[in-house]
Short mmCIF file of C-alpha atoms and ligand atoms in Angstrom, two decimals:
data_model
loop_
_atom_site.label_atom_id
_atom_site.label_comp_id
_atom_site.label_asym_id
_atom_site.label_seq_id
_atom_site.Cartn_x
_atom_site.Cartn_y
_atom_site.Cartn_z
CA MET A 733 -6.90 -51.32 -36.02
CA THR A 734 -5.69 -54.91 -35.88
CA ASP A 735 -4.65 -56.48 -32.58
CA LYS A 736 -1.20 -56.93 -34.00
CA LYS A 737 -0.83 -53.21 -34.78
CA GLN A 738 -2.26 -52.24 -31.38
CA ASN A 739 0.24 -54.49 -29.58
CA GLN A 740 3.05 -53.18 -31.74
CA ARG A 741 2.20 -49.58 -30.79
CA ALA A 742 1.82 -50.37 -27.08
CA ASP A 743 5.20 -52.10 -27.09
CA PHE A 744 6.77 -49.18 -28.97
CA TYR A 745 5.39 -46.59 -26.48
CA ARG A 746 6.67 -48.67 -23.54
CA ARG A 747 10.17 -48.89 -25.01
CA LEU A 748 10.13 -45.17 -25.86
CA ASP A 749 9.14 -44.32 -22.28
CA GLU A 750 12.26 -46.15 -21.02
CA GLN A 751 14.35 -43.85 -23.21
CA HIS A 752 12.58 -40.71 -21.88
CA MET A 753 10.85 -40.19 -25.19
CA PHE A 754 7.12 -39.89 -25.93
CA PRO A 755 4.92 -39.79 -29.03
CA LEU A 756 3.79 -36.18 -29.56
CA TRP A 757 0.70 -37.35 -31.44
CA GLN A 758 -0.77 -38.60 -28.16
CA GLN A 759 -0.28 -35.30 -26.30
CA MET A 760 -0.54 -32.60 -28.92
CA HIS A 761 -4.04 -31.43 -27.91
CA SER A 762 -3.11 -30.85 -24.29
CA LEU A 763 0.26 -29.27 -25.16
CA VAL A 764 -1.34 -26.76 -27.54
CA PRO A 765 -4.92 -26.32 -26.27
CA ALA A 766 -7.41 -24.49 -28.48
CA GLN A 767 -7.91 -22.04 -25.62
CA PRO A 768 -6.48 -21.62 -22.11
CA ALA A 769 -7.25 -24.67 -19.95
CA ASP A 770 -6.25 -23.12 -16.61
CA ALA A 771 -5.69 -25.55 -13.72
CA CYS A 772 -6.38 -22.52 -11.49
CA VAL A 773 -10.07 -22.46 -10.49
CA PRO A 774 -12.38 -19.62 -9.35
CA ALA A 775 -12.10 -19.29 -5.57
CA ILE A 776 -12.88 -16.88 -2.72
CA TRP A 777 -11.41 -16.44 0.75
CA ARG A 778 -13.91 -14.71 3.01
CA TYR A 779 -12.18 -12.45 5.51
CA SER A 780 -14.79 -13.21 8.18
CA GLN A 781 -13.43 -16.78 8.20
CA VAL A 782 -9.76 -16.09 7.44
CA ARG A 783 -9.33 -13.60 10.29
CA ASP A 784 -9.95 -16.26 12.96
CA TYR A 785 -7.17 -18.40 11.51
CA LEU A 786 -4.86 -15.38 11.44
CA ALA A 787 -5.66 -14.70 15.10
CA GLU A 788 -4.83 -18.35 15.89
CA ALA A 789 -1.54 -18.07 13.96
CA GLY A 790 -0.76 -15.07 16.19
CA GLU A 791 -1.11 -17.28 19.26
CA ILE A 792 1.10 -20.13 18.07
CA ILE A 793 4.06 -18.26 16.54
CA SER A 794 5.66 -14.81 16.65
CA SER A 795 6.47 -12.93 13.49
CA GLU A 796 10.18 -12.99 14.37
CA GLU A 797 10.23 -16.78 14.78
CA ALA A 798 8.20 -17.33 11.63
CA VAL A 799 10.33 -14.69 9.78
CA ARG A 800 7.08 -13.91 7.95
CA ARG A 801 3.85 -14.94 9.72
CA VAL A 802 1.76 -15.58 6.65
CA LEU A 803 -1.14 -17.83 5.73
CA ILE A 804 -0.67 -18.78 2.07
CA LEU A 805 -3.80 -18.54 -0.10
CA GLU A 806 -3.43 -21.58 -2.34
CA ASN A 807 -5.68 -22.07 -5.33
CA PRO A 808 -7.69 -25.33 -4.88
CA GLY A 809 -6.73 -26.29 -8.45
CA LEU A 810 -3.00 -25.82 -7.78
CA SER A 811 -2.59 -28.06 -4.75
CA GLY A 812 0.93 -28.15 -3.32
CA GLN A 813 2.20 -25.28 -5.46
CA SER A 814 1.76 -22.38 -3.00
CA SER A 815 0.23 -20.44 -5.87
CA ILE A 816 -3.03 -18.49 -6.17
CA THR A 817 -2.74 -18.49 -9.98
CA SER A 818 -0.28 -20.47 -12.08
CA SER A 819 2.08 -17.44 -12.13
CA LEU A 820 1.43 -15.65 -8.81
CA TYR A 821 1.61 -16.24 -5.08
CA ALA A 822 -0.65 -14.62 -2.47
CA GLY A 823 -0.79 -14.75 1.32
CA LEU A 824 -2.12 -12.85 4.31
CA GLN A 825 0.48 -11.50 6.71
CA MET A 826 -0.15 -10.26 10.25
CA LEU A 827 2.06 -8.11 12.47
CA LEU A 828 0.97 -7.65 16.09
CA PRO A 829 1.98 -4.59 18.15
CA GLY A 830 5.68 -4.70 19.07
CA GLU A 831 6.56 -7.32 16.44
CA THR A 832 9.34 -7.31 13.84
CA ALA A 833 9.67 -9.29 10.61
CA PRO A 834 13.45 -9.61 10.05
CA SER A 835 15.31 -8.00 7.16
CA HIS A 836 16.07 -9.99 4.02
CA ARG A 837 16.06 -9.64 0.23
CA HIS A 838 15.20 -11.88 -2.72
CA SER A 839 14.82 -11.82 -6.50
CA GLN A 840 11.05 -12.15 -6.18
CA SER A 841 9.14 -8.84 -6.27
CA ALA A 842 6.43 -8.31 -3.68
CA LEU A 843 3.37 -6.13 -3.29
CA ARG A 844 1.52 -5.44 -0.06
CA PHE A 845 -2.10 -4.39 0.03
CA VAL A 846 -3.11 -3.30 3.53
CA MET A 847 -6.32 -4.98 4.74
CA GLU A 848 -6.69 -4.00 8.38
CA GLY A 849 -5.01 -1.72 10.93
CA SER A 850 -2.64 1.24 10.70
CA GLY A 851 0.75 2.26 11.99
CA ALA A 852 2.88 -0.77 11.11
CA PHE A 853 5.68 0.09 8.72
CA THR A 854 7.90 -1.53 6.16
CA VAL A 855 11.46 -0.47 5.43
CA VAL A 856 12.56 -0.79 1.81
CA ASP A 857 16.22 -0.11 0.93
CA GLY A 858 16.70 2.20 3.90
CA GLU A 859 13.42 4.14 3.77
CA ARG A 860 10.38 3.56 5.94
CA THR A 861 6.74 3.88 4.95
CA THR A 862 3.75 3.65 7.31
CA MET A 863 0.83 1.40 6.41
CA HIS A 864 -2.83 2.39 6.25
CA PRO A 865 -5.76 0.29 4.98
CA GLY A 866 -5.92 0.29 1.17
CA ASP A 867 -2.30 1.37 0.67
CA PHE A 868 -0.48 -0.43 -2.14
CA ILE A 869 3.17 -0.90 -1.16
CA ILE A 870 6.00 -2.33 -3.29
CA THR A 871 9.12 -4.28 -2.39
CA PRO A 872 11.24 -4.36 -5.58
CA SER A 873 13.33 -7.36 -6.58
CA TRP A 874 16.53 -7.60 -4.49
CA ALA A 875 15.59 -4.71 -2.15
CA TRP A 876 16.33 -5.22 1.56
CA HIS A 877 13.05 -5.20 3.46
CA ASP A 878 11.81 -5.67 7.01
CA HIS A 879 8.51 -4.86 8.67
CA GLY A 880 7.75 -3.50 12.13
CA ASN A 881 4.84 -2.48 14.33
CA PRO A 882 5.05 -0.07 17.31
CA GLU A 883 4.36 -1.40 20.82
CA ALA A 884 0.71 -1.15 21.94
CA GLU A 885 1.69 1.68 24.36
CA GLN A 886 2.94 3.68 21.37
CA GLY A 887 -0.34 3.12 19.54
CA GLY A 888 0.55 -0.11 17.76
CA GLU A 889 -2.42 -2.20 16.62
CA LYS A 890 -2.85 -5.49 14.79
CA VAL A 891 -2.07 -4.96 11.11
CA VAL A 892 -2.93 -7.41 8.34
CA TRP A 893 -1.97 -7.13 4.69
CA LEU A 894 -2.21 -9.16 1.51
CA ASP A 895 1.15 -10.15 0.01
CA GLY A 896 1.38 -10.75 -3.75
CA LEU A 897 4.64 -12.13 -5.15
CA ASP A 898 5.88 -13.38 -8.53
CA ILE A 899 7.22 -16.56 -6.88
CA PRO A 900 5.90 -19.01 -9.53
CA ILE A 901 7.35 -16.86 -12.34
CA VAL A 902 10.80 -16.75 -10.74
CA ARG A 903 10.52 -20.50 -9.99
CA PHE A 904 9.67 -21.20 -13.64
CA PHE A 905 12.84 -19.42 -14.76
CA ASN A 906 14.93 -20.85 -11.90
CA ALA A 907 16.27 -17.35 -11.40
CA GLY A 908 15.76 -16.86 -7.68
CA PHE A 909 18.29 -15.77 -5.05
CA ALA A 910 17.78 -14.77 -1.43
CA GLU A 911 19.89 -13.34 1.42
CA VAL A 912 19.34 -12.68 5.10
CA HIS A 913 20.50 -9.25 6.38
CA GLU A 914 23.26 -9.32 8.99
CA GLU A 915 21.06 -7.23 11.29
CA LEU A 916 17.48 -7.97 12.39
CA VAL A 917 16.43 -4.54 11.12
CA GLN A 918 18.30 -2.69 8.36
CA PRO A 919 19.66 0.81 9.08
CA ILE A 920 17.44 3.76 8.09
CA GLN A 921 19.17 5.89 5.42
CA ARG A 922 16.56 8.50 4.50
CA ALA A 923 13.67 10.20 6.27
CA GLU A 924 10.19 8.78 5.72
CA GLY A 925 8.54 10.69 2.88
CA THR A 926 11.72 11.17 0.80
CA SER A 927 10.63 8.94 -2.10
CA PRO A 928 7.10 10.35 -2.33
CA ALA A 929 8.59 13.88 -2.31
CA ARG A 930 11.11 13.01 -5.02
CA PHE A 931 8.86 11.02 -7.31
CA GLY A 932 5.22 11.32 -6.22
CA HIS A 933 4.33 14.84 -7.44
CA ASN A 934 5.00 14.71 -11.20
CA LEU A 935 8.49 15.99 -10.44
CA MET A 936 11.78 14.23 -10.16
CA PRO A 937 15.28 15.23 -9.10
CA VAL A 938 17.37 16.55 -12.00
CA ARG A 939 20.07 14.06 -13.06
CA HIS A 940 18.28 11.21 -11.30
CA GLU A 941 19.51 7.97 -12.83
CA VAL A 942 16.80 5.42 -13.40
CA ASN A 943 17.94 2.06 -12.11
CA GLY A 944 15.70 -0.94 -12.09
CA ARG A 945 12.23 -1.30 -13.54
CA THR A 946 10.20 -0.86 -10.40
CA SER A 947 8.42 2.37 -9.48
CA PRO A 948 10.43 4.51 -7.01
CA ILE A 949 7.09 5.38 -5.35
CA PHE A 950 6.91 2.41 -3.06
CA ASN A 951 3.70 3.39 -1.30
CA TYR A 952 0.59 4.45 -3.26
CA PRO A 953 -1.63 5.66 -0.36
CA TYR A 954 -5.30 4.74 -0.46
CA ALA A 955 -6.38 8.29 0.43
CA ARG A 956 -5.07 9.53 -2.95
CA SER A 957 -6.32 6.56 -5.00
CA ARG A 958 -9.76 6.84 -3.42
CA GLU A 959 -9.99 10.58 -4.03
CA THR A 960 -9.00 10.07 -7.68
CA LEU A 961 -11.72 7.43 -8.17
CA ASP A 962 -14.25 9.70 -6.52
CA ILE A 963 -13.45 12.62 -8.84
CA LEU A 964 -13.54 10.42 -11.94
CA LEU A 965 -16.87 8.90 -10.92
CA ARG A 966 -18.34 12.40 -11.15
CA GLN A 967 -16.43 13.42 -14.30
CA GLN A 968 -16.29 10.50 -16.70
CA ALA A 969 -18.55 7.88 -18.26
CA LEU A 970 -18.50 4.41 -16.71
CA ASP A 971 -16.95 1.55 -18.64
CA PRO A 972 -19.79 -1.02 -18.97
CA TYR A 973 -17.44 -3.88 -18.03
CA GLU A 974 -15.25 -2.43 -15.30
CA GLY A 975 -16.75 0.87 -14.10
CA ILE A 976 -13.80 3.15 -13.45
CA LYS A 977 -10.52 1.25 -13.46
CA LEU A 978 -7.02 2.70 -13.14
CA SER A 979 -3.62 1.03 -13.20
CA TYR A 980 -0.77 1.95 -10.85
CA ARG A 981 2.18 3.34 -12.81
CA ASN A 982 5.92 3.97 -12.56
CA PRO A 983 6.28 7.77 -12.99
CA LEU A 984 9.83 7.41 -14.37
CA THR A 985 8.81 5.23 -17.31
CA GLY A 986 5.03 5.41 -17.61
CA GLY A 987 5.13 1.61 -17.43
CA TRP A 988 3.60 -0.70 -14.86
CA ALA A 989 4.56 0.03 -11.24
CA MET A 990 6.20 -3.42 -11.04
CA PRO A 991 7.96 -5.29 -13.87
CA THR A 992 6.18 -8.61 -13.36
CA ILE A 993 2.89 -7.71 -11.66
CA ALA A 994 0.20 -5.31 -12.89
CA THR A 995 -1.87 -3.60 -10.19
CA PHE A 996 -5.24 -1.88 -10.48
CA ILE A 997 -7.79 0.04 -8.43
CA GLN A 998 -11.39 0.13 -9.58
CA LEU A 999 -14.66 1.72 -8.54
CA LEU A 1000 -18.14 0.34 -9.26
CA PRO A 1001 -21.02 2.66 -8.24
CA ALA A 1002 -23.97 1.32 -6.23
CA GLY A 1003 -26.29 -0.63 -8.54
CA PHE A 1004 -23.58 -1.24 -11.17
CA ASN A 1005 -24.44 -4.31 -13.23
CA GLY A 1006 -21.39 -5.03 -15.42
CA LEU A 1007 -21.01 -6.96 -18.66
CA PRO A 1008 -18.80 -10.08 -18.79
CA SER A 1009 -15.27 -9.92 -20.20
CA ARG A 1010 -12.26 -12.19 -20.20
CA SER A 1011 -8.50 -11.98 -20.50
CA THR A 1012 -5.55 -14.36 -20.41
CA ASP A 1013 -4.13 -12.83 -17.21
CA ALA A 1014 -5.61 -14.70 -14.26
CA THR A 1015 -6.35 -11.99 -11.68
CA VAL A 1016 -6.48 -11.75 -7.88
CA TYR A 1017 -9.04 -9.28 -6.44
CA SER A 1018 -9.12 -7.77 -2.98
CA VAL A 1019 -12.37 -6.09 -1.96
CA VAL A 1020 -11.69 -2.73 -0.28
CA GLU A 1021 -15.21 -1.35 0.05
CA GLY A 1022 -18.72 -2.46 -0.86
CA GLU A 1023 -20.84 -5.55 -1.29
CA GLY A 1024 -21.82 -7.41 -4.41
CA VAL A 1025 -21.68 -10.50 -6.52
CA VAL A 1026 -18.96 -11.62 -8.91
CA ARG A 1027 -19.69 -14.19 -11.60
CA ILE A 1028 -16.60 -16.13 -12.70
CA GLY A 1029 -17.25 -18.66 -15.46
CA GLU A 1030 -19.93 -21.00 -14.09
CA ARG A 1031 -19.38 -19.89 -10.49
CA GLN A 1032 -20.85 -16.99 -8.55
CA PHE A 1033 -19.66 -15.54 -5.24
CA SER A 1034 -21.12 -12.83 -3.02
CA PHE A 1035 -18.39 -10.64 -1.56
CA SER A 1036 -17.83 -8.18 1.29
CA PRO A 1037 -14.93 -5.92 2.27
CA ARG A 1038 -11.53 -7.68 2.69
CA ASP A 1039 -12.63 -10.82 0.84
CA ILE A 1040 -10.13 -12.07 -1.74
CA PHE A 1041 -11.14 -13.89 -4.92
CA VAL A 1042 -9.37 -15.16 -8.01
CA VAL A 1043 -10.42 -15.15 -11.66
CA PRO A 1044 -8.62 -17.80 -13.78
CA SER A 1045 -7.20 -17.12 -17.23
CA TRP A 1046 -9.91 -16.74 -19.89
CA ALA A 1047 -12.79 -17.17 -17.40
CA ALA A 1048 -15.63 -14.71 -18.07
CA VAL A 1049 -15.93 -12.25 -15.17
CA SER A 1050 -18.67 -9.73 -14.37
CA PHE A 1051 -19.72 -7.72 -11.33
CA SER A 1052 -23.05 -6.64 -9.85
CA VAL A 1053 -22.83 -4.49 -6.74
CA SER A 1054 -25.42 -3.27 -4.26
CA SER A 1055 -23.25 -0.58 -2.67
CA GLU A 1056 -20.38 1.57 -3.98
CA THR A 1057 -17.49 -0.86 -4.39
CA VAL A 1058 -13.73 -0.46 -4.62
CA LEU A 1059 -11.61 -3.39 -5.82
CA PHE A 1060 -7.83 -3.71 -5.84
CA SER A 1061 -6.49 -6.35 -8.26
CA PHE A 1062 -3.24 -7.76 -9.60
CA SER A 1063 -2.11 -10.09 -12.39
CA ASP A 1064 0.90 -11.13 -14.50
CA ARG A 1065 -0.18 -8.79 -17.34
CA PRO A 1066 3.25 -7.05 -17.74
CA VAL A 1067 4.88 -10.40 -18.48
CA GLN A 1068 2.19 -11.47 -20.97
CA GLU A 1069 2.32 -8.06 -22.68
CA ALA A 1070 6.13 -8.16 -22.93
CA LEU A 1071 5.89 -11.60 -24.54
CA GLY A 1072 3.06 -10.69 -26.90
CA LEU A 1073 0.71 -13.22 -25.28
CA LEU A 1074 -2.01 -11.06 -23.74
CA ARG A 1075 -5.46 -11.55 -25.22
CA GLU A 1076 -8.75 -9.97 -24.11
CA ALA A 1077 -12.37 -10.36 -25.17
CA ARG A 1078 -15.19 -7.94 -24.36
C1 LIG B 1135 8.43 -12.35 1.88
O1 LIG B 1135 9.68 -11.90 1.92
C2 LIG B 1135 7.40 -11.59 2.43
O2 LIG B 1135 8.78 -9.76 2.92
C3 LIG B 1135 6.10 -12.07 2.37
O3 LIG B 1135 6.84 -9.79 3.79
C4 LIG B 1135 5.81 -13.28 1.81
C5 LIG B 1135 6.55 -15.30 0.72
C6 LIG B 1135 7.55 -16.08 0.23
C7 LIG B 1135 8.86 -15.63 0.25
C8 LIG B 1135 9.17 -14.41 0.79
C9 LIG B 1135 7.70 -10.29 3.09
C10 LIG B 1135 6.84 -14.06 1.28
C11 LIG B 1135 8.15 -13.60 1.31
#
């Protein structure tokens, strides 16, 4: 190219820039990559390290003052975005005995996966559920919710859970609203256990009107998930990539338990050495039981119970475990499926 032409182009691009216009031919490759080029990177948060920071957070601020005492798990590739993947948020929340997290509601849907401790509770639209390690609990979009923990004298203990929210998705659409409840704690409207009785036994009240897209079972207790995995381990062949893997479902629709976030529970028997697979839904894993190694693209992490790791979009992932392992995981799969974007390779 002649100097004259080069100068002409440079001048043209500069004048375009002033008009908030840009030449597509200089950006086309990055706008339409040949395959996902996720800014999100493989990462692990080891609970043995994280728990000390949580304990310190407990000393510097109460849950009531903080509203939610949470340490955000931010992907190192998504600095400043409070995101663990490009579409999802994750954090670790702690409630000490006697503490309350005040009532509010927002458009963002939330999941809780209980890491440590029992007896704290969350109230969702007037019904309470008690937390136990491994329970998967849902706060639907726009549902009032507050959390509480009994005083130590009443058996309250430190409880820690993983929060997963669709914050980046709602931010992308600029569709978020939030409100603070007029009371610290919302009034209880139904006895604990009402929702599981109504919807958690392959039955449902006659003339029940389905409203909303979120499962009415807002606590999927670990005891039942674990028992199911245990039975299937004895009854069915292992998938060579993912062992035994189940998705949490909305019994009213058969669809995902949450409209924007897919959730899974998975069992890998001791000695399992899985094949690599990939998918376009970047996924957050929480280790419930067991020890092993996960290979994610070029990286490799050893993991132990309560560690949290993230697999970016289209990164090859495989597991090798030394002891029987249970993994909880979540991703934006429902959104990608609804939009016809999900792709997998095995
Ligand atoms: C929220 O409401 C909770 O209810 C947890 O426990 C984390 C992160 C951002 C915005 C709202 C909760 C949150 C959150």
